[in-house]
Coordinates of C-alpha atoms in Angstrom, one line a residue:
M20 CA 133.1 86.5 102.7
R21 CA 134.1 87.0 99.1
S22 CA 134.4 90.4 97.3
F23 CA 134.8 91.7 93.7
A24 CA 135.4 94.6 91.6
T25 CA 133.2 96.0 89.2
T26 CA 133.5 98.6 86.1
S27 CA 129.9 98.4 84.8
T28 CA 126.6 97.1 86.1
P29 CA 126.5 94.1 83.4
Q30 CA 129.9 93.1 84.9
L31 CA 128.5 93.5 88.5
I32 CA 125.8 91.1 87.7
L33 CA 128.0 88.4 86.0
S34 CA 130.6 88.3 89.0
A35 CA 127.7 88.1 91.6
L36 CA 126.3 85.1 89.4
V37 CA 129.5 83.4 89.7
L38 CA 129.9 83.9 93.4
T39 CA 126.2 82.8 94.1
G40 CA 126.7 79.4 92.0
A41 CA 129.7 78.8 94.3
A42 CA 127.9 79.2 97.6
N43 CA 125.5 77.2 99.8
A44 CA 123.0 79.7 101.0
S45 CA 120.7 77.5 102.7
A46 CA 120.7 79.4 105.8
A47 CA 119.8 82.5 103.7
D48 CA 116.4 81.1 102.7
E49 CA 113.6 83.3 103.9
A50 CA 112.2 81.9 106.9
T51 CA 108.4 80.6 106.6
G52 CA 105.8 82.8 107.7
W53 CA 107.8 86.1 106.9
I54 CA 106.8 88.0 103.8
G55 CA 109.5 89.6 101.7
N56 CA 107.4 91.7 98.9
D57 CA 107.6 95.1 99.5
H58 CA 110.2 94.5 102.3
T59 CA 113.8 94.9 102.4
S60 CA 116.2 92.2 103.7
A61 CA 119.1 90.0 102.6
Y62 CA 117.1 86.9 102.5
T63 CA 116.2 85.2 99.3
L64 CA 113.3 82.7 98.3
G65 CA 114.6 79.2 98.1
A66 CA 114.9 77.5 95.0
G67 CA 111.6 77.1 93.0
E68 CA 109.6 79.3 95.7
F69 CA 107.3 82.1 94.5
E70 CA 105.7 85.0 96.0
L71 CA 103.1 87.2 94.3
S72 CA 101.0 90.0 95.7
G73 CA 98.6 92.8 94.6
G74 CA 97.4 96.0 96.4
L75 CA 95.4 99.3 96.1
S76 CA 97.0 102.3 97.3
R77 CA 94.8 105.4 98.8
V78 CA 94.9 108.9 99.8
D79 CA 91.3 110.6 99.6
E80 CA 89.2 112.8 102.3
T81 CA 88.3 109.6 104.3
I82 CA 91.9 108.0 104.1
D83 CA 94.2 111.2 104.6
F84 CA 97.3 109.5 106.3
L85 CA 98.2 111.7 109.0
D86 CA 96.3 114.8 107.6
L87 CA 99.0 115.2 104.9
R88 CA 96.9 116.0 102.0
D89 CA 95.4 119.0 104.0
D90 CA 99.0 120.2 104.7
M91 CA 99.9 119.9 101.1
L92 CA 97.1 122.2 99.9
A93 CA 98.1 124.7 102.8
G94 CA 101.7 125.0 101.5
N95 CA 100.9 125.4 98.0
S96 CA 98.7 128.2 96.3
R97 CA 98.8 126.6 92.8
L98 CA 96.8 123.5 94.1
I99 CA 92.9 123.5 94.9
D100 CA 90.2 121.2 95.8
N101 CA 91.1 117.7 96.5
S102 CA 94.7 117.8 95.2
G103 CA 96.9 115.5 96.8
D104 CA 94.3 112.3 96.3
L105 CA 96.0 109.1 95.4
D106 CA 94.4 106.2 93.5
G107 CA 96.8 103.4 92.6
V108 CA 97.4 99.8 92.2
R109 CA 100.7 97.9 92.8
G110 CA 102.0 94.2 92.1
E111 CA 105.1 92.4 92.8
A112 CA 106.5 89.3 92.0
R113 CA 109.6 87.1 93.1
L114 CA 110.9 83.9 92.2
G115 CA 113.6 81.8 93.9
I116 CA 115.8 80.6 90.8
W117 CA 118.2 78.5 93.0
R118 CA 119.9 78.8 96.6
G119 CA 120.8 82.5 97.2
L120 CA 119.5 83.8 94.0
E121 CA 116.0 85.3 93.3
V122 CA 114.4 87.8 90.7
F123 CA 111.8 90.2 91.2
Y124 CA 109.5 92.4 89.1
K125 CA 107.4 95.5 90.8
R126 CA 105.1 97.8 89.4
H127 CA 103.0 100.5 90.7
D128 CA 100.4 102.7 88.6
F129 CA 98.8 105.6 90.5
D130 CA 97.2 108.7 89.8
L131 CA 97.9 111.9 91.7
T132 CA 95.2 114.4 91.7
L133 CA 96.6 118.0 90.9
K134 CA 94.0 120.5 90.5
T135 CA 95.3 123.9 89.7
S136 CA 93.9 127.4 90.5
P137 CA 92.6 129.7 87.5
T138 CA 95.2 131.9 86.0
T139 CA 94.5 135.3 85.2
R140 CA 96.3 135.5 81.7
A141 CA 94.5 132.7 79.9
N142 CA 91.1 131.1 79.3
I143 CA 91.9 127.2 79.6
V144 CA 89.7 124.4 79.0
D145 CA 89.7 120.3 79.5
L146 CA 92.8 120.9 81.7
S147 CA 94.1 117.8 83.3
N148 CA 93.4 117.1 87.0
Q149 CA 95.9 114.4 87.7
L150 CA 99.4 113.1 87.1
S151 CA 99.2 109.6 85.9
T152 CA 102.3 107.8 86.6
T153 CA 103.7 104.0 86.3
Q154 CA 106.8 102.9 87.9
T155 CA 108.4 99.6 87.4
S156 CA 111.7 98.0 88.9
W157 CA 113.2 94.7 88.0
G158 CA 116.4 92.8 89.0
A159 CA 117.9 90.3 91.2
K160 CA 119.0 89.5 94.6
F161 CA 122.2 87.4 95.1
V162 CA 123.5 86.2 98.5
L163 CA 127.3 86.4 99.0
Y164 CA 127.9 85.3 102.5
E165 CA 125.7 83.3 104.8
S166 CA 126.0 81.9 108.2
E167 CA 123.9 79.6 110.6
G168 CA 122.1 81.7 113.3
A169 CA 121.1 80.5 116.8
N170 CA 117.7 79.6 115.3
N171 CA 118.0 78.0 112.2
A172 CA 114.5 78.0 111.5
L173 CA 114.5 81.9 110.9
G174 CA 117.3 81.8 108.4
G175 CA 120.6 82.8 110.4
S176 CA 122.5 85.6 109.2
S177 CA 122.9 86.6 105.4
F178 CA 124.7 89.1 103.4
A179 CA 123.5 90.0 100.0
L180 CA 123.5 92.3 96.7
D181 CA 120.4 93.5 95.3
L182 CA 120.6 95.0 91.9
R183 CA 117.9 96.5 89.9
R184 CA 116.6 98.6 87.0
V185 CA 113.9 101.5 87.7
E186 CA 111.9 103.2 85.3
S187 CA 109.1 105.7 85.6
E188 CA 106.6 107.6 83.1
S189 CA 103.8 109.7 83.5
D190 CA 101.0 110.9 81.0
D191 CA 101.2 114.0 79.6
F192 CA 99.4 116.9 81.8
D193 CA 97.6 118.8 79.2
G194 CA 95.0 121.4 78.3
Y195 CA 93.7 123.6 75.7
I196 CA 93.7 127.6 75.2
E197 CA 90.7 129.3 74.1
S198 CA 92.3 132.8 74.4
F199 CA 95.2 134.9 75.9
R200 CA 94.8 138.5 77.5
L201 CA 97.5 140.4 76.5
N202 CA 96.7 143.7 78.3
A203 CA 93.5 145.3 79.4
N204 CA 92.3 146.1 76.0
S205 CA 93.5 143.2 74.0
N206 CA 93.1 139.2 73.8
V207 CA 94.3 136.6 71.2
S208 CA 91.6 133.9 70.7
F209 CA 91.9 130.6 69.2
D210 CA 89.2 128.6 67.2
P211 CA 89.6 125.7 67.9
P212 CA 91.3 125.9 71.3
Q213 CA 95.1 125.0 71.1
R214 CA 96.8 122.0 73.0
F215 CA 99.5 122.6 75.6
A216 CA 101.4 120.1 77.6
M217 CA 103.7 119.1 80.2
D218 CA 104.9 116.1 78.3
R219 CA 108.0 113.7 77.7
L220 CA 107.8 112.8 81.6
S221 CA 110.0 109.8 82.4
D222 CA 113.2 108.6 84.1
E223 CA 115.3 105.6 84.2
G224 CA 118.3 104.4 86.0
W225 CA 119.9 101.6 88.2
Q226 CA 120.3 100.8 92.1
A227 CA 122.6 98.6 93.9
R228 CA 122.2 97.7 97.7
L229 CA 124.6 95.8 99.9
L230 CA 122.1 94.1 102.6
Y231 CA 122.8 92.4 106.1
S232 CA 120.0 90.6 107.9
N233 CA 120.3 88.5 111.1
D234 CA 117.6 87.0 113.5
L235 CA 117.4 88.6 116.9
G236 CA 115.7 85.6 118.8
S237 CA 112.5 83.3 118.0
S238 CA 110.2 85.8 116.6
S239 CA 112.3 88.5 115.2
Q240 CA 114.7 89.6 112.5
F241 CA 116.5 92.8 111.6
S242 CA 118.0 94.0 108.3
I243 CA 120.4 96.8 107.3
W244 CA 121.5 98.2 104.0
A245 CA 123.5 100.8 102.1
G246 CA 123.3 101.5 98.4
Y247 CA 124.1 103.8 95.4
G248 CA 121.9 104.9 92.4
E249 CA 122.0 106.8 89.3
S250 CA 119.2 108.0 87.0
D251 CA 118.4 110.1 84.0
A252 CA 115.0 112.3 84.1
S253 CA 113.4 114.4 81.5
S254 CA 110.6 116.6 81.1
G255 CA 109.2 119.6 79.1
T256 CA 106.3 121.8 77.8
S257 CA 105.0 122.2 74.4
T258 CA 102.1 123.7 72.5
D259 CA 100.3 123.0 69.4
I260 CA 99.9 126.8 68.5
D261 CA 101.3 127.5 65.1
F262 CA 102.0 131.1 65.6
A263 CA 105.8 131.0 66.4
P264 CA 106.3 133.9 68.6
I265 CA 103.9 132.5 71.1
A266 CA 104.5 128.6 70.5
D267 CA 108.5 129.2 71.0
Q268 CA 107.8 130.6 74.4
F269 CA 106.2 127.1 75.3
L270 CA 109.3 125.3 74.4
Q271 CA 111.0 124.2 77.6
T272 CA 113.2 121.2 78.3
F273 CA 114.2 119.9 81.9
D274 CA 116.8 117.1 81.8
I275 CA 118.2 116.1 85.2
E276 CA 120.9 113.7 86.0
E277 CA 121.1 112.5 89.7
T278 CA 123.3 110.2 92.0
Q279 CA 122.0 109.0 95.0
Y280 CA 122.9 107.4 98.1
M281 CA 120.6 105.4 100.5
A282 CA 120.9 103.5 103.7
G283 CA 118.2 101.9 106.0
A284 CA 117.3 99.5 108.4
S285 CA 114.2 97.1 109.0
I286 CA 112.8 94.7 111.3
N287 CA 110.3 91.7 111.3
L288 CA 108.4 90.7 114.4
Q289 CA 106.1 87.8 114.9
G290 CA 105.1 87.5 118.5
I291 CA 101.7 86.3 117.6
P292 CA 101.6 83.3 115.2
R293 CA 100.5 84.3 111.6
L294 CA 100.6 87.9 112.2
P295 CA 104.0 89.0 111.0
I296 CA 104.7 93.0 111.6
Q297 CA 107.2 94.8 109.4
I298 CA 108.7 98.3 110.1
G299 CA 111.4 99.8 107.8
Y300 CA 113.1 103.4 107.3
E301 CA 115.4 104.6 104.5
Y302 CA 117.3 107.7 104.3
I303 CA 117.9 109.1 100.6
K304 CA 120.6 111.9 99.7
I305 CA 120.8 113.1 96.2
N306 CA 124.3 113.5 96.2
K307 CA 124.8 115.3 92.9
R308 CA 122.3 116.6 90.5
E309 CA 123.3 118.0 87.1
A310 CA 120.5 119.8 85.3
V311 CA 120.4 121.1 81.7
I312 CA 117.2 123.4 81.9
E313 CA 115.9 125.5 79.0
S314 CA 113.1 127.4 80.4
S315 CA 110.8 130.3 80.0
N316 CA 108.8 132.5 82.3
S317 CA 106.7 134.0 79.6
S318 CA 103.4 135.2 80.7
F319 CA 101.8 133.2 78.0
I320 CA 102.7 129.9 80.0
P321 CA 100.5 129.2 82.9
S322 CA 102.3 129.9 85.9
F323 CA 102.3 126.1 87.2
L324 CA 104.5 125.1 84.2
R325 CA 106.8 127.8 84.4
G326 CA 110.6 126.6 84.6
S327 CA 111.3 129.0 87.9
N328 CA 109.3 126.2 89.9
I329 CA 112.0 123.7 89.7
Q330 CA 115.1 125.7 91.3
N331 CA 114.7 124.9 94.8
S332 CA 113.7 121.0 94.9
A333 CA 114.6 119.2 98.0
D334 CA 117.8 116.9 97.7
T335 CA 117.3 114.6 100.7
N336 CA 114.2 112.2 101.8
H337 CA 113.5 110.3 104.8
T338 CA 111.0 107.3 104.1
A339 CA 109.2 104.9 106.7
Y340 CA 106.8 102.3 106.4
G341 CA 105.0 99.8 108.6
T342 CA 103.0 96.6 107.4
V343 CA 100.8 94.3 109.6
S344 CA 100.0 90.9 107.9
W345 CA 97.6 88.0 108.4
W346 CA 98.3 84.7 107.0
I347 CA 94.6 83.6 105.9
T348 CA 95.8 80.1 105.1
P349 CA 99.4 78.8 104.6
H350 CA 99.7 80.2 101.3
M351 CA 97.6 83.5 101.3
Y352 CA 98.0 86.5 103.3
T353 CA 96.5 90.2 103.4
S354 CA 98.5 93.1 104.5
L355 CA 97.7 96.8 105.7
S356 CA 100.6 99.1 105.3
G357 CA 101.3 102.8 105.3
K358 CA 103.9 104.6 103.7
L359 CA 105.5 108.2 104.7
F360 CA 107.8 110.4 102.7
K361 CA 109.4 113.6 104.4
N362 CA 110.0 115.2 100.9
Q363 CA 107.2 114.0 98.6
F364 CA 108.9 111.5 96.0
V365 CA 112.4 112.9 96.1
G366 CA 114.8 110.3 95.1
I367 CA 111.9 107.9 94.4
M368 CA 110.5 109.6 91.3
P369 CA 113.0 111.5 89.7
H370 CA 111.1 113.0 87.0
Y371 CA 108.8 114.5 89.2
N372 CA 111.6 117.2 89.5
N373 CA 109.5 119.4 87.0
P374 CA 107.5 122.7 87.1
L375 CA 104.3 121.1 87.8
S376 CA 105.4 118.6 90.7
A377 CA 108.6 120.1 92.0
S378 CA 106.8 123.0 93.7
F379 CA 105.4 120.7 96.3
S380 CA 108.7 118.6 96.6
E381 CA 109.4 119.3 100.2
T382 CA 105.9 118.5 101.4
L383 CA 105.4 115.6 103.8
Y384 CA 103.3 113.0 102.1
G385 CA 102.0 109.3 102.6
Y386 CA 99.6 106.9 101.4
V387 CA 97.8 103.6 102.7
T388 CA 97.9 100.3 100.8
L389 CA 95.8 97.0 101.3
S390 CA 97.1 93.9 99.7
L391 CA 96.6 90.2 99.2
G392 CA 99.3 88.1 98.6
L393 CA 100.0 84.3 97.7
K394 CA 103.5 82.3 98.7
F395 CA 104.2 78.9 97.4
T396 CA 107.2 77.3 99.0
R397 CA 108.8 73.7 98.8

């Protein structure tokens, strides 16, 4: 096994490319019949191989994964009706560049329903009822070391480095204020109604994972990994009200830097031909969270946007998933999977640490995804 030192992410990528070019990684090719999209392992696609998949993610009144949506509502007085519903689409593509090197791109777009209870101080119209989010990640996986296993058809053992860039962004969550009630006898009205918003919702960062995979026999493989990541997240509130004494109270900013450690394990099982089963788990720890917050607890700001909501956000997460797939043809498969988060999207969507969504960061949550995929091998 070779090792190398890094001082920056670009240098890390360059060093890994040099190592990869010198390695013979044939035993680390992903074995025929296994599915790599949305599953963590140290195996890569062979040179010229390609996998593409897309899926629909859902949580609603009939697909309430382990009754998590009801639990979310029960623990948060700000949310009402069908808050917690999720409607999303995801896609992932991987391409084997040469032996021991693959590149990948992932995208997940989803709408998380958030309907808030009426506020007593303001008459609000046309209020958003969902947080619309897009998360993308792209990068490469490099095999650093490989060896033949007892069953060469499964890929043997492999030690790899996964480097990725992760970016997330959500649309503004906004509404329009018709009037404020200053006290029992006094109101402030706006004609036309004035917009306010939770805006600038985004984050960006990078992650690096070291992975090890090996076969357990003729029909199973296991993988373990550990990693580190950094992210910068931002959000804020603003308003179009042009009366400074009120508008100034809406100006909040929430800039948060996080460093993360992660560790996990997964297993592939295929006791029945053409029916792979994948199970995985990952622990995420926010090692350091530095926040620059300018908040306001003014009664003019709707309670669900006040800065005090983000003071006690969770700093760990346990995530688990399971997937059952069926190869319809040698090149096409369909999958049904479930994903579970102990603390919502903590460590996964850093900019969700904002007044609107941080109030349920310690809530158990999960969703179901139905996917269709294509895979072309040599």
